Coordinates of C-alpha atoms and ligand atoms in Angstrom, one line a residue:
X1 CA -79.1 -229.8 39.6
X2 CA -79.9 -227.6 36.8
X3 CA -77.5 -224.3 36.5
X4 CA -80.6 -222.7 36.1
X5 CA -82.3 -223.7 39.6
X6 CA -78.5 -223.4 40.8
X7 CA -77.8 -220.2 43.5
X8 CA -75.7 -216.8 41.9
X9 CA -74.0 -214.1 44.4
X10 CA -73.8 -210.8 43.1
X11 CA -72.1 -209.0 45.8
X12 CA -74.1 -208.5 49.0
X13 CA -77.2 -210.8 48.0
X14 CA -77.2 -214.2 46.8
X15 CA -80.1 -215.5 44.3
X16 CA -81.8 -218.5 44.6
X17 CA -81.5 -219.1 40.7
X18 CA -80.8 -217.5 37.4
X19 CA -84.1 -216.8 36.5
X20 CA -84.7 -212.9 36.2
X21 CA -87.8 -210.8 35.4
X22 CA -86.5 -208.5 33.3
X23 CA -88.6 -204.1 33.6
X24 CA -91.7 -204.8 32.1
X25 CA -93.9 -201.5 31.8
X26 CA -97.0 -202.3 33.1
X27 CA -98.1 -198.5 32.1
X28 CA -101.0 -198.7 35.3
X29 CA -99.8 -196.4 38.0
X30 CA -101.7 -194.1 39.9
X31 CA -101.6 -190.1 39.2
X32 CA -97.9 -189.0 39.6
X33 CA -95.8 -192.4 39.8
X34 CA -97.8 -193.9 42.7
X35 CA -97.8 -197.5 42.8
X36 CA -101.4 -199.5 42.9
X37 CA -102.6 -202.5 44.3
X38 CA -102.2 -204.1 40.5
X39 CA -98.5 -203.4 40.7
X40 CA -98.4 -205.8 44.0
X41 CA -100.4 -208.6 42.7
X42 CA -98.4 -208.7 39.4
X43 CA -95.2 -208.6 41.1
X44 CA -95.9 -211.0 44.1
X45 CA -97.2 -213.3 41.9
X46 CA -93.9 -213.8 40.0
X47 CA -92.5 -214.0 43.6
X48 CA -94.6 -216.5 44.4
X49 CA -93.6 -218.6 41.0
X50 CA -90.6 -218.8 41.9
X51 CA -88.4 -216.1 39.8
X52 CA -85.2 -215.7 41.8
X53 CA -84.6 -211.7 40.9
X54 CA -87.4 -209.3 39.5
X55 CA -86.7 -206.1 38.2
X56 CA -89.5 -203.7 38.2
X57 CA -90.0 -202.0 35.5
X58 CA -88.5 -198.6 34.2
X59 CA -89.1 -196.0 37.0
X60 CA -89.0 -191.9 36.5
X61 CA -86.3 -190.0 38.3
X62 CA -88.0 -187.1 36.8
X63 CA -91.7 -186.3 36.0
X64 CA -90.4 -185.8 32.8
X65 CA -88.3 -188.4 32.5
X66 CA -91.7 -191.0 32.2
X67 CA -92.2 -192.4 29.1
X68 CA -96.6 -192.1 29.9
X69 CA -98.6 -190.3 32.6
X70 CA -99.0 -194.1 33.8
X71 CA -95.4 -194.9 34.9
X72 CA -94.3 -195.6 37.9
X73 CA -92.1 -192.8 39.8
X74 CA -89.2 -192.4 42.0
X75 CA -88.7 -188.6 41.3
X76 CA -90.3 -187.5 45.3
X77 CA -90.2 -189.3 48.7
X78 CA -93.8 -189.8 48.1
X79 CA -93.6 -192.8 46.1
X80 CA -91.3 -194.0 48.9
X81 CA -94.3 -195.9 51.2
X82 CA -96.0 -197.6 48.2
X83 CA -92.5 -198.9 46.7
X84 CA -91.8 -200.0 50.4
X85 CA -95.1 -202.8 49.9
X86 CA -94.2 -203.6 46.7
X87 CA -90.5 -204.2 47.8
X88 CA -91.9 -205.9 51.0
X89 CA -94.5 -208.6 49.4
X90 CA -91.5 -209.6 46.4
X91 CA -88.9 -210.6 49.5
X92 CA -91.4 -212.1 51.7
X93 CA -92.4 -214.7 48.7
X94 CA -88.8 -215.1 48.5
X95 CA -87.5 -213.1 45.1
X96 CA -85.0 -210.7 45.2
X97 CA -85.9 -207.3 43.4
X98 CA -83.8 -204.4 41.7
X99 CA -85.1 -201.4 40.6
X100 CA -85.1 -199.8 36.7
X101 CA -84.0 -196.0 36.9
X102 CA -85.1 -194.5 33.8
X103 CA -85.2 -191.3 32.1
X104 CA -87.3 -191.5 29.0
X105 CA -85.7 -188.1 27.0
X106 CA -86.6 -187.6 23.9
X107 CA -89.2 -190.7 24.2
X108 CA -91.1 -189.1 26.5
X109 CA -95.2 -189.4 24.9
X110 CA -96.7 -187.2 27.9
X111 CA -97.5 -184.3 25.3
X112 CA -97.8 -181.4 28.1
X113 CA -94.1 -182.4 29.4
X114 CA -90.7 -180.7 28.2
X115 CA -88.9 -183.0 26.1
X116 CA -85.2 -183.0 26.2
X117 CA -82.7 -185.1 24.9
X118 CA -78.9 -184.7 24.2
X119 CA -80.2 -183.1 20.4
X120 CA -82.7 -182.0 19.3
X121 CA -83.7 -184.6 16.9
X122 CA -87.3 -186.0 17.5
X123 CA -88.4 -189.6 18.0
X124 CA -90.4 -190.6 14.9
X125 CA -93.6 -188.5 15.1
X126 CA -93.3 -186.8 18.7
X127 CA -92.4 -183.2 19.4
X128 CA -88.9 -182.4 19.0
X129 CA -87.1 -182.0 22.6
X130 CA -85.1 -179.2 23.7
X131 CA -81.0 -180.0 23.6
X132 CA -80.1 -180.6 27.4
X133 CA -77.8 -177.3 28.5
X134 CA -74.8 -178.6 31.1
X135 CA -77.1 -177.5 34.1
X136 CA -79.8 -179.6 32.7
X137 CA -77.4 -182.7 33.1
X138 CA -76.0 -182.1 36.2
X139 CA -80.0 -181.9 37.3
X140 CA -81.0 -185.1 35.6
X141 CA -77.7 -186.8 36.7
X142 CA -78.6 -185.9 40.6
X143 CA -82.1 -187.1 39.9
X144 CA -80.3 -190.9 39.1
X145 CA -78.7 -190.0 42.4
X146 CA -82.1 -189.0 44.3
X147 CA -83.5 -192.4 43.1
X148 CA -80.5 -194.1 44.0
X149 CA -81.0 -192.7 47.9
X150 CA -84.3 -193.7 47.9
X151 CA -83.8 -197.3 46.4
X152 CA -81.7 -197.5 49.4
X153 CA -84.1 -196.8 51.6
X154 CA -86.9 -198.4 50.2
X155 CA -85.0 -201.7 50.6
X156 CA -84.1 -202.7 47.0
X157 CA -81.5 -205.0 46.2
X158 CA -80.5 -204.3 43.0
X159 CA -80.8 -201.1 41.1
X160 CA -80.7 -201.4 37.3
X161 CA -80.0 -198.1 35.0
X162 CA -81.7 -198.1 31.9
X163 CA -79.3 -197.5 29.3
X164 CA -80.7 -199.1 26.5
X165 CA -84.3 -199.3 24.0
X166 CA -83.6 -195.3 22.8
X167 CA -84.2 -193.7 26.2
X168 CA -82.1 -191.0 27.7
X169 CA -79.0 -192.9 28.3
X170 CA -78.9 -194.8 25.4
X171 CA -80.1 -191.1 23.4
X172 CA -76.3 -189.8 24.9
X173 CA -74.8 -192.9 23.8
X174 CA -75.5 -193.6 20.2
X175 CA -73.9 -191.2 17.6
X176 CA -77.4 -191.7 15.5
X177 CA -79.3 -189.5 18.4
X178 CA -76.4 -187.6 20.0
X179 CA -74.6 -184.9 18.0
X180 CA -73.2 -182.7 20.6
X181 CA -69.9 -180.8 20.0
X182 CA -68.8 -180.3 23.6
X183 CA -67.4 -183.1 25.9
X184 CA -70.7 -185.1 26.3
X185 CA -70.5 -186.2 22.3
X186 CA -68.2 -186.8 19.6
X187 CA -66.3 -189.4 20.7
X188 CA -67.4 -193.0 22.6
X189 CA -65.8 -191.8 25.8
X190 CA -68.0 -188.4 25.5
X191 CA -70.5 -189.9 24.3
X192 CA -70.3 -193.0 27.7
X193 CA -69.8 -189.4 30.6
X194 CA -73.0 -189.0 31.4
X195 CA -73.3 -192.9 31.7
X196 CA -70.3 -192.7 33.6
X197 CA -71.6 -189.0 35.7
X198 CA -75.0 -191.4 36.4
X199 CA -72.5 -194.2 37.7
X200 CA -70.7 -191.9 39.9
X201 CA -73.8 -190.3 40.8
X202 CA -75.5 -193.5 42.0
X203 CA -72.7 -194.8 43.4
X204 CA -72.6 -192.0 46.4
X205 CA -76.1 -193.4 47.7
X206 CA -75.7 -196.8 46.4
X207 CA -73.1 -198.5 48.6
X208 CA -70.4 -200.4 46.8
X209 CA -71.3 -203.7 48.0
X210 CA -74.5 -203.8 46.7
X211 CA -74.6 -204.6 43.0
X212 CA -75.8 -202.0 40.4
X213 CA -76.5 -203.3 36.8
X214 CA -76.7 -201.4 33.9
X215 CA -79.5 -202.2 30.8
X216 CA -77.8 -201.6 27.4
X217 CA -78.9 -202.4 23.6
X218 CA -75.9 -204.4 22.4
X219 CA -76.9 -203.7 18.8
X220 CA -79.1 -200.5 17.4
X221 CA -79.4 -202.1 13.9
X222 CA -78.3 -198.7 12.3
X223 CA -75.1 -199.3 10.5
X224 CA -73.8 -195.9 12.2
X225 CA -75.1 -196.5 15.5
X226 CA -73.5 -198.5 18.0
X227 CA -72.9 -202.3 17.3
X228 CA -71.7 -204.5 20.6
X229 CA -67.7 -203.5 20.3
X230 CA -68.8 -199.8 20.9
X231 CA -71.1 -201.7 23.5
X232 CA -68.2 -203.0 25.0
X233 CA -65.6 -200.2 24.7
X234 CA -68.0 -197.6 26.9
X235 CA -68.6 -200.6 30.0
X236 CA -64.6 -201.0 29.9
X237 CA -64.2 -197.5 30.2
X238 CA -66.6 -197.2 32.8
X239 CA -66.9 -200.6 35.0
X240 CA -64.6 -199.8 37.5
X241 CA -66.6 -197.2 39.2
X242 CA -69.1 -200.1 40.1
X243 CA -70.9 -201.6 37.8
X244 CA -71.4 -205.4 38.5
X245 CA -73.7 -206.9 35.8
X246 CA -75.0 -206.0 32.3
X247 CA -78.4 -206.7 31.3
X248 CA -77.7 -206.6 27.1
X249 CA -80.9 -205.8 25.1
X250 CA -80.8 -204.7 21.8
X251 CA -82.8 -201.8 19.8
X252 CA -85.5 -199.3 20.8
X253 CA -83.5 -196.1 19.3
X254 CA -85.6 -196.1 16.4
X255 CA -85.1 -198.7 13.5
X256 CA -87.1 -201.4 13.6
X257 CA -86.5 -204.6 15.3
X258 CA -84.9 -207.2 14.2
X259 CA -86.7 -210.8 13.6
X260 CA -87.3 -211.9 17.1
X261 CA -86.7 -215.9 16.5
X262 CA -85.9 -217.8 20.7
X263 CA -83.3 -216.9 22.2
X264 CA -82.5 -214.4 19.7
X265 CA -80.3 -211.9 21.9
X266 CA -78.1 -214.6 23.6
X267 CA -75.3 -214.0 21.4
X268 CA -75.0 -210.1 22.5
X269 CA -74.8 -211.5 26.0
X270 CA -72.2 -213.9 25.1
X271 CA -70.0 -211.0 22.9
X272 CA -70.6 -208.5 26.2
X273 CA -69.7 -211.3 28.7
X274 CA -66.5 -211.9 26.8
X275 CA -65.4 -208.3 25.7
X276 CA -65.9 -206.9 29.4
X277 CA -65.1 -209.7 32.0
X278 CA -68.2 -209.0 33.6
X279 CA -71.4 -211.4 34.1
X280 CA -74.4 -210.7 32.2
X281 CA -78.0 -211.4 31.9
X282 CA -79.4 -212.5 28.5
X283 CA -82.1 -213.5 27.1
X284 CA -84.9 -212.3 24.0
X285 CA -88.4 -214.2 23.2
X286 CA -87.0 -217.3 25.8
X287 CA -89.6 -220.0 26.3
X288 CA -88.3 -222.9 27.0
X289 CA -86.7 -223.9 30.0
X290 CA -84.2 -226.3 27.8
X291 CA -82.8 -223.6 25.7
X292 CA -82.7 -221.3 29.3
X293 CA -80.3 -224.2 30.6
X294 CA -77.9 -224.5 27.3
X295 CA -77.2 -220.5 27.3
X296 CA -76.1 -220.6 31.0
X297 CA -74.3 -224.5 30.2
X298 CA -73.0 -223.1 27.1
X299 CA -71.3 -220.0 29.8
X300 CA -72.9 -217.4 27.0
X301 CA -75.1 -216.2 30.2
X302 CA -75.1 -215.8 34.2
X303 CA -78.8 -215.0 34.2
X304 CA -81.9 -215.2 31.9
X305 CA -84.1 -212.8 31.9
X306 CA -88.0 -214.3 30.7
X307 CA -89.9 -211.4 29.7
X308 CA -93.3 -212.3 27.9
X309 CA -93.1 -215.7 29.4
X310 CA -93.4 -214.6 32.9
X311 CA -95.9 -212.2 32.2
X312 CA -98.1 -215.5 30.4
X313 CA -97.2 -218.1 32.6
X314 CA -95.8 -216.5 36.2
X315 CA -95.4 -220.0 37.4
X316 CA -93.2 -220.6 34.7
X317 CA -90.2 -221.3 36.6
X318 CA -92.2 -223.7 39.0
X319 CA -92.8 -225.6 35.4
X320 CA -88.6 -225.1 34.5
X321 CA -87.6 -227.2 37.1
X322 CA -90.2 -229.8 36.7
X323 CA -89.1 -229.7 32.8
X324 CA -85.5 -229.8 33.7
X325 CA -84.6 -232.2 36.8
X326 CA -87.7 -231.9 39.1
X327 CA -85.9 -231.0 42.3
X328 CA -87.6 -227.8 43.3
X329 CA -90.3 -228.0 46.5
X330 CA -93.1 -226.0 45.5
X331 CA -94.5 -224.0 47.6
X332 CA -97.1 -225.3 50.4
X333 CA -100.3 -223.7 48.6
X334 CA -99.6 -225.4 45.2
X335 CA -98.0 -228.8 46.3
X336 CA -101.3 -230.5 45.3
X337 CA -101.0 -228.6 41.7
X338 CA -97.2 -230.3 41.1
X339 CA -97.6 -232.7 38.1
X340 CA -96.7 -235.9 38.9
Ligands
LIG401 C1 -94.8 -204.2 27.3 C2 -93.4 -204.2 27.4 C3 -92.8 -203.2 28.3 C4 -91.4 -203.2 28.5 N1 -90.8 -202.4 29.4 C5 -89.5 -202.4 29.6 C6 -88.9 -201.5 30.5 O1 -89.5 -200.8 31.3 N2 -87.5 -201.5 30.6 C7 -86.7 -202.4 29.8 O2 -85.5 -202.3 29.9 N3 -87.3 -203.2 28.9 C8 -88.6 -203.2 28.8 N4 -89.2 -204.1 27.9 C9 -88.3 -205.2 27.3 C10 -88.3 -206.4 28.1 O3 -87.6 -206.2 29.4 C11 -87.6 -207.6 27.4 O4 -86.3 -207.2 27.1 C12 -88.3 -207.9 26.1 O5 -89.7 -208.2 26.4 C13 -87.7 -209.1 25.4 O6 -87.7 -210.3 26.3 P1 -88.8 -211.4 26.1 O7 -88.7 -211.8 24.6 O8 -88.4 -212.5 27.0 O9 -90.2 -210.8 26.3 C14 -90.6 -204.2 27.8 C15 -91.2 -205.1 26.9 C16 -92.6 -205.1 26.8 C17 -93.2 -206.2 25.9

């Protein structure tokens, strides 16, 4: 059997393979976070093709923590029945699906919102946010926690933090955006506490045995900003308070990206896998199902995440295993489509 149509236990849930849906934003929610009937077609439908773990896209703890007026919210129990659905029709096609907590800061476009960040240095042409006093941490950190409580009850499996692409998290953790003089900058492990505070945070609601992932960029392409060994050095300082599984990404805080040839961030998968013991989920412009199989063969991946692919061709995995060794059934409905 292919490793990637093989199964992959992350503590309390096992996946049927290593194909992963990485947060997409599909910018189309109702007013105020609510999720729509879109949201459960697009979702269900990478269910349905077979994707073993989806992870919806980045989420709000706060209303200001949304990147566009369009975002999807877990900031009030209101968003809690519509997020039930959506959980609901992913299992019962028979995907396993983690939540992305995010917190846009400084990224925030919603012009009538408050922008804060750790500094107050402005993303490219948007307004320049307000520095973050210690109460306003302690407030966005309990938000994490707020989501985390109702993830739980919504019924996710996973939930995901988004540390990474220039958001809030990543804002506190590259010296390019943070340049605090009190304990939450300076240094990698000031700069990693209120990583480690939304870990901790998380982690009351969140029980242990259920696995929490964190979203990083590996590699912000600024020759001062963080490079995979500072990666590495914060998820080492702050694993053992529960994180299970890294998602590595790279870029977002503001350079611009780096050529995106296939495959292209595998290797900050495989130098994060190595330099923290944990598994990780990699991927970056993946199409084909062959390269998929090498990276997980190769042991410089647990999971791949297929981004644009999935959102092309949601039967893509269906189309994997027929590539690959043919041994998946597909589902009754679409027997009759299986090529022969
Ligand atoms: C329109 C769009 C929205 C995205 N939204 C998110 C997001 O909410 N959270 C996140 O961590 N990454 C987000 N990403 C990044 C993807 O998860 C993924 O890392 C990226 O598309 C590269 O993978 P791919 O080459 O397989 O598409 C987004 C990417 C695109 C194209």
């Amino acid at each position: 059997m292919a490793k990637l149509f093989s199964p992959f236990i992350l503590k309390d849930i096992q996946l049927k393979n290593r194909v992963v849906l990485p947060p997409i934003c599909m910018f189309c929610g109702e007013d105020d976070g609510l999720v729509t009937d879109f949201h459960l077609m697009h979702y269900g439908t990478r269910a349905f093709g077979g994707v073993g773990l989806i992870i919806q896209e980045a989420t709000g703890v706060e209303r200001r923590g949304r990147i566009t007026d369009r975002d999807l919210g877990i900031w009030d129990d209101s968003h809690i029945p519509g997020l039930k659905k959506l959980v609901k029709i992913c299992k019962d096609y028979g995907a396993k699906i983690g939540i992305q907590l995010g917190h846009s800061g400084r990224k925030c476009r919603i012009h009538w919102e408050d922008l804060i960040a750790p500094s107050s240095i402005a993303f490219k042409d948007t307004k320049e946010p307000r520095e973050m006093s210690k109460e306003e941490i302690v407030q966005v950190v309990n938000a994490f926690r707020e989501g985390a409580r109702r993830a739980l009850e919504i019924g996710y499996d996973l939930i995901e933090i988004h540390g990474g692409h220039g958001y809030l998290v990543n804002q506190f953790l590259s010296p390019i955006t943070n340049k605090r003089t009190d304990e939450y900058g300076g240094t990698i492990e000031n700069r990693g506490r209120f990583l480690k505070e939304v870990v901790e945070a998380i982690r009351k609601e969140w029980p242990m045995e259920k696995p929490l992932c964190i979203r990083l960029s590996a590699e912000e392409y600024f020759e001062d900003g963080n490079h995979p060994e500072d990666i590495i050095k914060i998820i080492n300082l702050i694993k053992d308070r529960g994180v299970d599984i890294i998602n590595v990404s790279s870029g977002g805080l503001e350079a611009p990206r780096e050529d995106e040839h296939q495959g292209h961030q595998i290797r900050y998968a495989d130098i994060v896998k190595k330099g923290t013991g944990l598994p990780v989920i990699g991927g970056g412009y993946i199409i084909s199902p062959h390269m998929a199989e090498e990276a997980l063969q190769s042991e410089r991946a647990d999971l791949i995440f297929i981004g644009r692919e999935l959102i092309r061709n949601p039967n893509w995995p269906l189309l994997a295993d027929f590539a690959l060794d043919n041994e998946l059934d597909w589902p009754e409905q679409y027997k009759r489509a299986k090529p022969n």
